[in-house]
Amino acid sequence: EDNKLISDVCDMRVQTGSKLMITSQPKSVAAVADQNATISVTAQGEGLSYQWYILGSGNTWSKLGDNSSEYTVKVSGYTPSVYKCIISDSNGNSVETDSAEIVIAPEGSHFVTFDANGGIFTTDSTTKKIQCIYSTGSLSSGDYGGSVEREGYGLLGWSTKKNADVAEYAVDYLQDCKVKTDMTLYAVWT
């Protein structure tokens, strides 16, 4: 009887509905000057609201308009290029996206993302993706720094499919990949 704790007030809260989470991060895009570029995010949760931000001078983030999962900007020579979004739900939770870049590119350029697909690029032990702007024809291993590794695996090549077993482009034949649109190439491991 000496080990009892008596309380007159009890406040219990039970959260229902789906958990707030980002299901698709914004992706960087290349855009030609005087054209519109759109970045977007996909999230799940209850009563979502979106607040986009732009990185300005002094590395400070400034709020942008629109409560939308997409943000569109007309690209110009003076357009700041790094954006992020904070998503909030009706339960008071919030989550911040990765930043995405809108890059001003020469006419006919495309954005190519090299995804280490479980590995890392050896230029920086934490880098899992490298992005580049490409404007002429085909790629080379120099476009991703030439060195990607995954412990216990060998690099077979690159594929446009994330879970590929066969490389569409062998390591020494990346120049066979003709860049005609924005694309992601995933490392294929053996």
Short mmCIF file of N, CA and C in Angstrom, two decimals:
data_model
loop_
_atom_site.label_atom_id
_atom_site.label_comp_id
_atom_site.label_asym_id
_atom_site.label_seq_id
_atom_site.Cartn_x
_atom_site.Cartn_y
_atom_site.Cartn_z
N GLU A 1 0.80 -1.19 0.00
CA GLU A 1 0.00 0.00 0.00
C GLU A 1 0.85 1.27 0.00
N ASP A 2 2.08 1.19 0.46
CA ASP A 2 2.95 2.36 0.47
C ASP A 2 3.49 2.70 -0.92
N ASN A 3 3.34 1.80 -1.90
CA ASN A 3 3.90 1.99 -3.24
C ASN A 3 2.86 2.47 -4.25
N LYS A 4 1.82 3.14 -3.84
CA LYS A 4 0.77 3.61 -4.75
C LYS A 4 1.02 5.06 -5.12
N LEU A 5 0.70 5.37 -6.38
CA LEU A 5 0.74 6.75 -6.86
C LEU A 5 -0.66 7.07 -7.36
N ILE A 6 -1.27 8.09 -6.80
CA ILE A 6 -2.63 8.46 -7.16
C ILE A 6 -2.58 9.81 -7.86
N SER A 7 -3.27 9.88 -9.01
CA SER A 7 -3.30 11.12 -9.78
C SER A 7 -4.75 11.48 -10.06
N ASP A 8 -5.07 12.76 -9.93
CA ASP A 8 -6.43 13.22 -10.22
C ASP A 8 -6.61 13.52 -11.71
N VAL A 9 -5.51 13.78 -12.45
CA VAL A 9 -5.60 14.20 -13.84
C VAL A 9 -4.83 13.23 -14.72
N CYS A 10 -5.46 12.86 -15.80
CA CYS A 10 -4.81 12.01 -16.79
C CYS A 10 -5.10 12.60 -18.17
N ASP A 11 -4.09 12.84 -18.95
CA ASP A 11 -4.25 13.38 -20.29
C ASP A 11 -3.65 12.37 -21.26
N MET A 12 -4.48 11.67 -22.00
CA MET A 12 -4.02 10.67 -22.94
C MET A 12 -4.46 11.10 -24.34
N ARG A 13 -3.49 11.10 -25.25
CA ARG A 13 -3.79 11.46 -26.63
C ARG A 13 -3.46 10.29 -27.52
N VAL A 14 -4.37 9.99 -28.42
CA VAL A 14 -4.17 8.91 -29.36
C VAL A 14 -4.23 9.51 -30.76
N GLN A 15 -3.15 9.30 -31.49
CA GLN A 15 -3.09 9.83 -32.85
C GLN A 15 -3.59 8.76 -33.81
N THR A 16 -4.51 9.15 -34.68
CA THR A 16 -5.03 8.22 -35.67
C THR A 16 -4.65 8.72 -37.05
N GLY A 17 -4.91 7.91 -38.06
CA GLY A 17 -4.61 8.30 -39.43
C GLY A 17 -3.20 7.89 -39.82
N SER A 18 -2.81 8.25 -41.03
CA SER A 18 -1.51 7.84 -41.52
C SER A 18 -0.41 8.78 -41.04
N LYS A 19 0.76 8.22 -40.85
CA LYS A 19 1.92 8.96 -40.38
C LYS A 19 2.42 9.88 -41.49
N LEU A 20 2.80 11.10 -41.13
CA LEU A 20 3.35 12.05 -42.09
C LEU A 20 4.71 11.54 -42.57
N MET A 21 4.83 11.39 -43.88
CA MET A 21 6.12 10.98 -44.44
C MET A 21 6.23 11.40 -45.90
N ILE A 22 7.46 11.67 -46.31
CA ILE A 22 7.75 12.00 -47.71
C ILE A 22 7.91 10.70 -48.46
N THR A 23 7.17 10.55 -49.55
CA THR A 23 7.29 9.33 -50.35
C THR A 23 8.11 9.54 -51.61
N SER A 24 8.31 10.79 -52.02
CA SER A 24 9.15 11.11 -53.17
C SER A 24 9.74 12.51 -52.97
N GLN A 25 11.06 12.57 -52.84
CA GLN A 25 11.76 13.84 -52.62
C GLN A 25 11.76 14.68 -53.90
N PRO A 26 11.87 16.02 -53.77
CA PRO A 26 12.01 16.84 -54.97
C PRO A 26 13.31 16.49 -55.69
N LYS A 27 13.29 16.52 -57.00
CA LYS A 27 14.47 16.21 -57.79
C LYS A 27 14.96 17.47 -58.49
N SER A 28 16.27 17.60 -58.57
CA SER A 28 16.86 18.73 -59.27
C SER A 28 16.55 18.62 -60.75
N VAL A 29 16.40 19.78 -61.38
CA VAL A 29 16.11 19.81 -62.81
C VAL A 29 16.98 20.85 -63.49
N ALA A 30 17.23 20.62 -64.77
CA ALA A 30 17.92 21.60 -65.60
C ALA A 30 16.86 22.25 -66.48
N ALA A 31 16.94 23.54 -66.62
CA ALA A 31 15.98 24.26 -67.45
C ALA A 31 16.69 25.33 -68.25
N VAL A 32 16.19 25.56 -69.44
CA VAL A 32 16.73 26.60 -70.31
C VAL A 32 16.15 27.94 -69.85
N ALA A 33 16.95 28.99 -69.92
CA ALA A 33 16.50 30.33 -69.53
C ALA A 33 15.22 30.72 -70.25
N ASP A 34 14.34 31.42 -69.55
CA ASP A 34 13.05 31.90 -70.03
C ASP A 34 11.99 30.80 -70.19
N GLN A 35 12.27 29.62 -69.65
CA GLN A 35 11.27 28.55 -69.63
C GLN A 35 10.89 28.27 -68.18
N ASN A 36 9.73 27.64 -67.98
CA ASN A 36 9.30 27.26 -66.64
C ASN A 36 9.97 25.97 -66.21
N ALA A 37 10.29 25.88 -64.94
CA ALA A 37 10.82 24.65 -64.34
C ALA A 37 9.97 24.34 -63.11
N THR A 38 9.65 23.08 -62.92
CA THR A 38 8.82 22.66 -61.79
C THR A 38 9.54 21.61 -60.97
N ILE A 39 9.52 21.81 -59.66
CA ILE A 39 9.98 20.79 -58.72
C ILE A 39 8.77 20.39 -57.89
N SER A 40 8.76 19.13 -57.45
CA SER A 40 7.59 18.66 -56.71
C SER A 40 8.01 17.65 -55.65
N VAL A 41 7.09 17.42 -54.72
CA VAL A 41 7.29 16.46 -53.64
C VAL A 41 6.00 15.66 -53.51
N THR A 42 6.13 14.41 -53.10
CA THR A 42 4.96 13.59 -52.82
C THR A 42 5.06 13.15 -51.36
N ALA A 43 3.95 13.30 -50.65
CA ALA A 43 3.94 12.94 -49.22
C ALA A 43 2.61 12.29 -48.88
N GLN A 44 2.58 11.62 -47.73
CA GLN A 44 1.34 11.05 -47.23
C GLN A 44 1.13 11.51 -45.80
N GLY A 45 -0.12 11.61 -45.43
CA GLY A 45 -0.49 12.06 -44.10
C GLY A 45 -1.86 12.70 -44.14
N GLU A 46 -2.30 13.18 -42.99
CA GLU A 46 -3.63 13.79 -42.86
C GLU A 46 -3.54 15.30 -43.00
N GLY A 47 -4.40 15.90 -43.85
CA GLY A 47 -4.50 17.35 -43.96
C GLY A 47 -3.18 18.04 -44.25
N LEU A 48 -2.50 17.66 -45.33
CA LEU A 48 -1.17 18.17 -45.63
C LEU A 48 -1.19 19.61 -46.12
N SER A 49 -0.20 20.38 -45.70
CA SER A 49 0.04 21.72 -46.24
C SER A 49 1.53 21.80 -46.59
N TYR A 50 1.84 22.63 -47.58
CA TYR A 50 3.19 22.71 -48.13
C TYR A 50 3.68 24.15 -48.07
N GLN A 51 4.93 24.33 -47.62
CA GLN A 51 5.55 25.65 -47.64
C GLN A 51 6.92 25.51 -48.31
N TRP A 52 7.04 26.13 -49.50
CA TRP A 52 8.29 26.10 -50.24
C TRP A 52 9.19 27.24 -49.79
N TYR A 53 10.51 26.99 -49.86
CA TYR A 53 11.53 27.97 -49.49
C TYR A 53 12.59 28.03 -50.58
N ILE A 54 13.24 29.18 -50.67
CA ILE A 54 14.34 29.37 -51.61
C ILE A 54 15.56 29.81 -50.82
N LEU A 55 16.73 29.29 -51.20
CA LEU A 55 17.97 29.65 -50.53
C LEU A 55 18.49 30.94 -51.14
N GLY A 56 18.66 31.95 -50.29
CA GLY A 56 19.10 33.25 -50.76
C GLY A 56 20.50 33.58 -50.29
N SER A 57 20.84 34.84 -50.41
CA SER A 57 22.17 35.29 -50.00
C SER A 57 22.35 35.07 -48.50
N GLY A 58 23.59 34.80 -48.12
CA GLY A 58 23.89 34.56 -46.72
C GLY A 58 23.40 33.21 -46.23
N ASN A 59 23.09 32.30 -47.17
CA ASN A 59 22.59 30.96 -46.84
C ASN A 59 21.35 30.99 -45.95
N THR A 60 20.46 31.94 -46.22
CA THR A 60 19.20 32.00 -45.47
C THR A 60 18.05 31.57 -46.37
N TRP A 61 17.09 30.88 -45.78
CA TRP A 61 15.92 30.40 -46.51
C TRP A 61 14.79 31.41 -46.40
N SER A 62 14.17 31.72 -47.54
CA SER A 62 13.03 32.64 -47.58
C SER A 62 11.79 31.91 -48.07
N LYS A 63 10.65 32.22 -47.44
CA LYS A 63 9.39 31.59 -47.81
C LYS A 63 8.95 32.04 -49.19
N LEU A 64 8.34 31.09 -49.91
CA LEU A 64 7.72 31.36 -51.20
C LEU A 64 6.22 31.15 -51.05
N GLY A 65 5.46 31.56 -52.01
CA GLY A 65 4.01 31.40 -51.96
C GLY A 65 3.58 29.97 -52.27
N ASP A 66 2.28 29.79 -52.40
CA ASP A 66 1.65 28.54 -52.81
C ASP A 66 1.67 27.45 -51.74
N ASN A 67 0.50 26.90 -51.49
CA ASN A 67 0.35 25.73 -50.64
C ASN A 67 0.09 24.57 -51.58
N SER A 68 1.15 24.09 -52.22
CA SER A 68 1.03 23.07 -53.25
C SER A 68 2.21 22.12 -53.17
N SER A 69 2.01 20.90 -53.63
CA SER A 69 3.10 19.93 -53.65
C SER A 69 4.08 20.21 -54.79
N GLU A 70 3.76 21.19 -55.65
CA GLU A 70 4.65 21.58 -56.75
C GLU A 70 4.99 23.06 -56.63
N TYR A 71 6.18 23.40 -57.11
CA TYR A 71 6.54 24.80 -57.22
C TYR A 71 7.12 25.03 -58.60
N THR A 72 6.58 26.02 -59.31
CA THR A 72 7.02 26.33 -60.67
C THR A 72 7.60 27.74 -60.68
N VAL A 73 8.73 27.88 -61.38
CA VAL A 73 9.39 29.16 -61.49
C VAL A 73 9.83 29.36 -62.93
N LYS A 74 9.74 30.60 -63.43
CA LYS A 74 10.29 30.92 -64.74
C LYS A 74 11.78 31.18 -64.54
N VAL A 75 12.59 30.41 -65.23
CA VAL A 75 14.03 30.46 -65.06
C VAL A 75 14.60 31.68 -65.78
N SER A 76 15.46 32.41 -65.08
CA SER A 76 16.16 33.54 -65.68
C SER A 76 17.59 33.52 -65.18
N GLY A 77 18.39 34.39 -65.71
CA GLY A 77 19.79 34.45 -65.29
C GLY A 77 19.96 34.85 -63.84
N TYR A 78 18.92 35.39 -63.23
CA TYR A 78 18.99 35.85 -61.84
C TYR A 78 18.17 34.99 -60.88
N THR A 79 17.68 33.86 -61.36
CA THR A 79 16.84 33.01 -60.52
C THR A 79 17.70 32.27 -59.49
N PRO A 80 17.47 32.48 -58.19
CA PRO A 80 18.14 31.63 -57.20
C PRO A 80 17.75 30.18 -57.45
N SER A 81 18.64 29.25 -57.17
CA SER A 81 18.43 27.93 -57.70
C SER A 81 18.14 26.81 -56.71
N VAL A 82 18.23 27.02 -55.42
CA VAL A 82 18.06 25.91 -54.48
C VAL A 82 16.75 26.08 -53.71
N TYR A 83 15.95 25.01 -53.68
CA TYR A 83 14.62 25.05 -53.07
C TYR A 83 14.45 23.87 -52.12
N LYS A 84 13.57 24.04 -51.14
CA LYS A 84 13.16 22.94 -50.26
C LYS A 84 11.71 23.20 -49.87
N CYS A 85 11.08 22.19 -49.27
CA CYS A 85 9.69 22.33 -48.85
C CYS A 85 9.55 21.76 -47.44
N ILE A 86 8.74 22.43 -46.62
CA ILE A 86 8.37 21.89 -45.31
C ILE A 86 6.90 21.51 -45.40
N ILE A 87 6.62 20.26 -45.12
CA ILE A 87 5.27 19.72 -45.20
C ILE A 87 4.75 19.53 -43.79
N SER A 88 3.54 20.01 -43.54
CA SER A 88 2.93 19.87 -42.22
C SER A 88 1.62 19.11 -42.36
N ASP A 89 1.23 18.42 -41.28
CA ASP A 89 -0.06 17.73 -41.30
C ASP A 89 -1.01 18.35 -40.27
N SER A 90 -2.25 17.91 -40.26
CA SER A 90 -3.26 18.47 -39.37
C SER A 90 -3.04 18.10 -37.91
N ASN A 91 -2.08 17.21 -37.63
CA ASN A 91 -1.76 16.83 -36.25
C ASN A 91 -0.63 17.67 -35.67
N GLY A 92 -0.13 18.66 -36.45
CA GLY A 92 0.94 19.52 -35.98
C GLY A 92 2.34 19.00 -36.24
N ASN A 93 2.47 17.91 -36.97
CA ASN A 93 3.78 17.36 -37.31
C ASN A 93 4.29 18.03 -38.58
N SER A 94 5.61 18.08 -38.74
CA SER A 94 6.17 18.61 -39.98
C SER A 94 7.43 17.83 -40.33
N VAL A 95 7.74 17.86 -41.62
CA VAL A 95 8.92 17.19 -42.13
C VAL A 95 9.50 18.05 -43.26
N GLU A 96 10.82 18.07 -43.35
CA GLU A 96 11.51 18.88 -44.35
C GLU A 96 12.09 18.01 -45.44
N THR A 97 11.94 18.44 -46.69
CA THR A 97 12.48 17.69 -47.83
C THR A 97 13.98 17.93 -47.96
N ASP A 98 14.60 17.13 -48.79
CA ASP A 98 15.95 17.43 -49.24
C ASP A 98 15.85 18.66 -50.13
N SER A 99 16.95 19.35 -50.33
CA SER A 99 16.92 20.50 -51.23
C SER A 99 17.03 20.00 -52.67
N ALA A 100 16.48 20.79 -53.59
CA ALA A 100 16.55 20.49 -55.02
C ALA A 100 17.00 21.75 -55.74
N GLU A 101 17.69 21.56 -56.82
CA GLU A 101 18.27 22.68 -57.54
C GLU A 101 17.62 22.84 -58.91
N ILE A 102 17.35 24.06 -59.28
CA ILE A 102 16.96 24.37 -60.65
C ILE A 102 18.16 25.05 -61.29
N VAL A 103 18.72 24.37 -62.26
CA VAL A 103 19.96 24.80 -62.89
C VAL A 103 19.65 25.42 -64.25
N ILE A 104 20.26 26.54 -64.54
CA ILE A 104 20.11 27.15 -65.86
C ILE A 104 21.11 26.47 -66.79
N ALA A 105 20.58 25.88 -67.83
CA ALA A 105 21.39 25.07 -68.73
C ALA A 105 21.34 25.63 -70.15
N PRO A 106 22.36 25.36 -70.94
CA PRO A 106 22.31 25.75 -72.34
C PRO A 106 21.16 25.04 -73.06
N GLU A 107 20.67 25.63 -74.12
CA GLU A 107 19.62 25.03 -74.94
C GLU A 107 20.00 23.59 -75.29
N GLY A 108 19.05 22.65 -75.13
CA GLY A 108 19.28 21.25 -75.48
C GLY A 108 19.94 20.43 -74.38
N SER A 109 20.19 21.01 -73.21
CA SER A 109 20.84 20.29 -72.11
C SER A 109 19.85 19.41 -71.36
N HIS A 110 20.39 18.40 -70.70
CA HIS A 110 19.59 17.50 -69.86
C HIS A 110 20.32 17.23 -68.56
N PHE A 111 19.54 16.86 -67.55
CA PHE A 111 20.07 16.59 -66.22
C PHE A 111 20.20 15.07 -66.07
N VAL A 112 21.41 14.60 -65.80
CA VAL A 112 21.66 13.16 -65.63
C VAL A 112 22.05 12.92 -64.18
N THR A 113 21.34 12.00 -63.53
CA THR A 113 21.65 11.62 -62.16
C THR A 113 22.27 10.23 -62.16
N PHE A 114 23.45 10.10 -61.58
CA PHE A 114 24.08 8.81 -61.38
C PHE A 114 23.78 8.39 -59.95
N ASP A 115 23.08 7.27 -59.78
CA ASP A 115 22.68 6.76 -58.46
C ASP A 115 23.54 5.55 -58.14
N ALA A 116 24.29 5.60 -57.03
CA ALA A 116 25.19 4.51 -56.66
C ALA A 116 24.43 3.23 -56.28
N ASN A 117 23.10 3.33 -56.07
CA ASN A 117 22.26 2.15 -55.91
C ASN A 117 22.78 1.18 -54.84
N GLY A 118 22.98 1.69 -53.63
CA GLY A 118 23.48 0.86 -52.54
C GLY A 118 24.97 1.04 -52.32
N GLY A 119 25.64 1.71 -53.22
CA GLY A 119 27.07 1.97 -53.09
C GLY A 119 27.32 3.43 -52.78
N ILE A 120 28.57 3.84 -52.93
CA ILE A 120 28.95 5.24 -52.72
C ILE A 120 29.96 5.65 -53.80
N PHE A 121 29.99 6.95 -54.08
CA PHE A 121 31.02 7.49 -54.95
C PHE A 121 32.23 7.78 -54.09
N THR A 122 33.40 7.38 -54.54
CA THR A 122 34.58 7.46 -53.69
C THR A 122 35.14 8.87 -53.57
N THR A 123 34.60 9.82 -54.33
CA THR A 123 35.03 11.21 -54.18
C THR A 123 34.62 11.76 -52.81
N ASP A 124 33.58 11.17 -52.22
CA ASP A 124 33.08 11.59 -50.91
C ASP A 124 32.34 10.38 -50.34
N SER A 125 32.79 9.86 -49.23
CA SER A 125 32.27 8.59 -48.72
C SER A 125 30.79 8.60 -48.36
N THR A 126 30.14 9.77 -48.40
CA THR A 126 28.72 9.80 -48.08
C THR A 126 27.84 10.05 -49.31
N THR A 127 28.44 10.31 -50.46
CA THR A 127 27.68 10.65 -51.66
C THR A 127 27.09 9.40 -52.30
N LYS A 128 25.77 9.40 -52.46
CA LYS A 128 25.10 8.27 -53.07
C LYS A 128 24.55 8.60 -54.46
N LYS A 129 24.52 9.91 -54.78
CA LYS A 129 24.05 10.34 -56.10
C LYS A 129 24.93 11.49 -56.58
N ILE A 130 25.21 11.51 -57.86
CA ILE A 130 25.92 12.62 -58.48
C ILE A 130 25.09 13.06 -59.67
N GLN A 131 24.91 14.37 -59.81
CA GLN A 131 24.11 14.90 -60.90
C GLN A 131 24.96 15.80 -61.77
N CYS A 132 24.70 15.76 -63.07
CA CYS A 132 25.43 16.63 -63.98
C CYS A 132 24.50 17.11 -65.09
N ILE A 133 24.87 18.23 -65.69
CA ILE A 133 24.15 18.73 -66.85
C ILE A 133 24.89 18.23 -68.07
N TYR A 134 24.14 17.72 -69.01
CA TYR A 134 24.78 17.18 -70.19
C TYR A 134 24.13 17.75 -71.43
N SER A 135 24.95 18.22 -72.34
CA SER A 135 24.36 18.87 -73.51
C SER A 135 24.81 18.29 -74.84
N THR A 136 25.75 17.36 -74.84
CA THR A 136 26.18 16.82 -76.12
C THR A 136 26.21 15.30 -76.12
N GLY A 137 25.32 14.69 -76.83
CA GLY A 137 25.37 13.29 -77.19
C GLY A 137 25.50 12.20 -76.17
N SER A 138 26.71 11.84 -75.76
CA SER A 138 26.90 10.65 -74.94
C SER A 138 27.71 10.95 -73.69
N LEU A 139 27.73 9.99 -72.77
CA LEU A 139 28.36 10.15 -71.46
C LEU A 139 29.74 9.51 -71.43
N SER A 140 30.47 9.76 -70.33
CA SER A 140 31.72 9.07 -70.07
C SER A 140 31.83 8.85 -68.56
N SER A 141 32.76 7.97 -68.16
CA SER A 141 32.90 7.69 -66.73
C SER A 141 33.34 8.93 -65.97
N GLY A 142 33.94 9.90 -66.62
CA GLY A 142 34.34 11.14 -65.97
C GLY A 142 33.15 11.96 -65.50
N ASP A 143 31.97 11.72 -66.07
CA ASP A 143 30.78 12.46 -65.69
C ASP A 143 30.35 12.17 -64.25
N TYR A 144 30.71 11.02 -63.72
CA TYR A 144 30.37 10.70 -62.33
C TYR A 144 31.62 10.55 -61.46
N GLY A 145 32.73 11.05 -61.93
CA GLY A 145 33.95 11.01 -61.14
C GLY A 145 34.77 9.76 -61.38
N GLY A 146 34.21 8.78 -62.10
CA GLY A 146 34.96 7.59 -62.49
C GLY A 146 35.13 6.53 -61.43
N SER A 147 34.62 6.72 -60.22
CA SER A 147 34.84 5.72 -59.18
C SER A 147 33.64 5.61 -58.25
N VAL A 148 33.02 4.44 -58.28
CA VAL A 148 31.90 4.13 -57.41
C VAL A 148 32.13 2.73 -56.85
N GLU A 149 31.79 2.52 -55.59
CA GLU A 149 32.05 1.20 -55.00
C GLU A 149 30.95 0.81 -54.03
N ARG A 150 30.89 -0.50 -53.81
CA ARG A 150 29.95 -1.07 -52.85
C ARG A 150 30.65 -2.28 -52.23
N GLU A 151 30.73 -2.29 -50.92
CA GLU A 151 31.47 -3.34 -50.24
C GLU A 151 30.94 -4.72 -50.61
N GLY A 152 31.85 -5.60 -51.05
CA GLY A 152 31.49 -6.97 -51.39
C GLY A 152 30.92 -7.14 -52.80
N TYR A 153 30.89 -6.08 -53.60
CA TYR A 153 30.32 -6.12 -54.95
C TYR A 153 31.28 -5.51 -55.96
N GLY A 154 31.08 -5.86 -57.20
CA GLY A 154 31.81 -5.24 -58.30
C GLY A 154 30.82 -4.49 -59.19
N LEU A 155 31.25 -3.37 -59.75
CA LEU A 155 30.39 -2.59 -60.63
C LEU A 155 30.34 -3.24 -61.99
N LEU A 156 29.14 -3.65 -62.40
CA LEU A 156 28.93 -4.25 -63.70
C LEU A 156 28.72 -3.17 -64.76
N GLY A 157 28.00 -2.13 -64.39
CA GLY A 157 27.71 -1.03 -65.32
C GLY A 157 26.55 -0.21 -64.82
N TRP A 158 25.76 0.35 -65.75
CA TRP A 158 24.68 1.27 -65.42
C TRP A 158 23.41 0.88 -66.15
N SER A 159 22.27 1.18 -65.51
CA SER A 159 20.97 0.87 -66.11
C SER A 159 19.99 1.99 -65.80
N THR A 160 18.98 2.13 -66.64
CA THR A 160 17.90 3.09 -66.37
C THR A 160 16.88 2.49 -65.41
N LYS A 161 17.03 1.20 -65.07
CA LYS A 161 16.13 0.53 -64.13
C LYS A 161 16.86 0.29 -62.81
N LYS A 162 16.23 0.68 -61.71
CA LYS A 162 16.85 0.60 -60.38
C LYS A 162 17.22 -0.83 -59.98
N ASN A 163 16.38 -1.79 -60.26
CA ASN A 163 16.61 -3.16 -59.81
C ASN A 163 17.10 -4.08 -60.93
N ALA A 164 17.82 -3.54 -61.87
CA ALA A 164 18.30 -4.33 -63.01
C ALA A 164 19.35 -5.35 -62.59
N ASP A 165 19.30 -6.51 -63.23
CA ASP A 165 20.33 -7.54 -63.04
C ASP A 165 21.40 -7.45 -64.12
N VAL A 166 21.04 -6.81 -65.22
CA VAL A 166 21.93 -6.68 -66.36
C VAL A 166 22.14 -5.19 -66.65
N ALA A 167 23.37 -4.81 -66.90
CA ALA A 167 23.68 -3.41 -67.19
C ALA A 167 23.36 -3.10 -68.65
N GLU A 168 22.65 -2.01 -68.87
CA GLU A 168 22.41 -1.54 -70.23
C GLU A 168 23.68 -0.94 -70.81
N TYR A 169 24.51 -0.35 -69.92
CA TYR A 169 25.74 0.30 -70.35
C TYR A 169 26.87 -0.20 -69.48
N ALA A 170 27.79 -0.96 -70.07
CA ALA A 170 28.94 -1.48 -69.34
C ALA A 170 29.83 -0.31 -68.91
N VAL A 171 30.62 -0.54 -67.86
CA VAL A 171 31.47 0.50 -67.30
C VAL A 171 32.32 1.17 -68.38
N ASP A 172 32.94 0.37 -69.23
CA ASP A 172 33.84 0.92 -70.26
C ASP A 172 33.10 1.38 -71.50
N TYR A 173 31.76 1.27 -71.52
CA TYR A 173 30.99 1.64 -72.70
C TYR A 173 29.87 2.62 -72.37
N LEU A 174 30.09 3.45 -71.39
CA LEU A 174 29.09 4.44 -71.01
C LEU A 174 28.82 5.42 -72.14
N GLN A 175 29.79 5.59 -73.03
CA GLN A 175 29.60 6.48 -74.17
C GLN A 175 28.49 6.00 -75.10
N ASP A 176 28.05 4.74 -74.94
CA ASP A 176 26.93 4.23 -75.74
C ASP A 176 25.59 4.79 -75.27
N CYS A 177 25.57 5.41 -74.11
CA CYS A 177 24.34 6.01 -73.58
C CYS A 177 24.16 7.38 -74.20
N LYS A 178 23.19 7.50 -75.07
CA LYS A 178 22.88 8.76 -75.74
C LYS A 178 21.87 9.53 -74.90
N VAL A 179 22.22 10.72 -74.44
CA VAL A 179 21.37 11.51 -73.57
C VAL A 179 20.42 12.34 -74.43
N LYS A 180 19.11 12.01 -74.32
CA LYS A 180 18.09 12.72 -75.10
C LYS A 180 17.04 13.36 -74.22
N THR A 181 17.09 13.08 -72.91
CA THR A 181 16.12 13.61 -71.95
C THR A 181 16.74 13.55 -70.56
N ASP A 182 16.12 14.19 -69.56
CA ASP A 182 16.59 14.04 -68.19
C ASP A 182 16.48 12.56 -67.83
N MET A 183 17.46 12.04 -67.12
CA MET A 183 17.45 10.61 -66.81
C MET A 183 18.23 10.30 -65.55
N THR A 184 17.95 9.12 -64.99
CA THR A 184 18.72 8.58 -63.88
C THR A 184 19.33 7.26 -64.32
N LEU A 185 20.62 7.11 -64.06
CA LEU A 185 21.31 5.85 -64.32
C LEU A 185 21.68 5.24 -62.97
N TYR A 186 21.30 3.98 -62.76
CA TYR A 186 21.55 3.27 -61.51
C TYR A 186 22.73 2.31 -61.69
N ALA A 187 23.61 2.28 -60.70
CA ALA A 187 24.71 1.32 -60.72
C ALA A 187 24.13 -0.10 -60.65
N VAL A 188 24.72 -1.00 -61.44
CA VAL A 188 24.34 -2.42 -61.41
C VAL A 188 25.52 -3.17 -60.83
N TRP A 189 25.26 -3.94 -59.78
CA TRP A 189 26.33 -4.62 -59.03
C TRP A 189 26.29 -6.12 -59.25
N THR A 190 27.48 -6.75 -59.24
CA THR A 190 27.57 -8.22 -59.36
C THR A 190 27.99 -8.82 -58.06
#
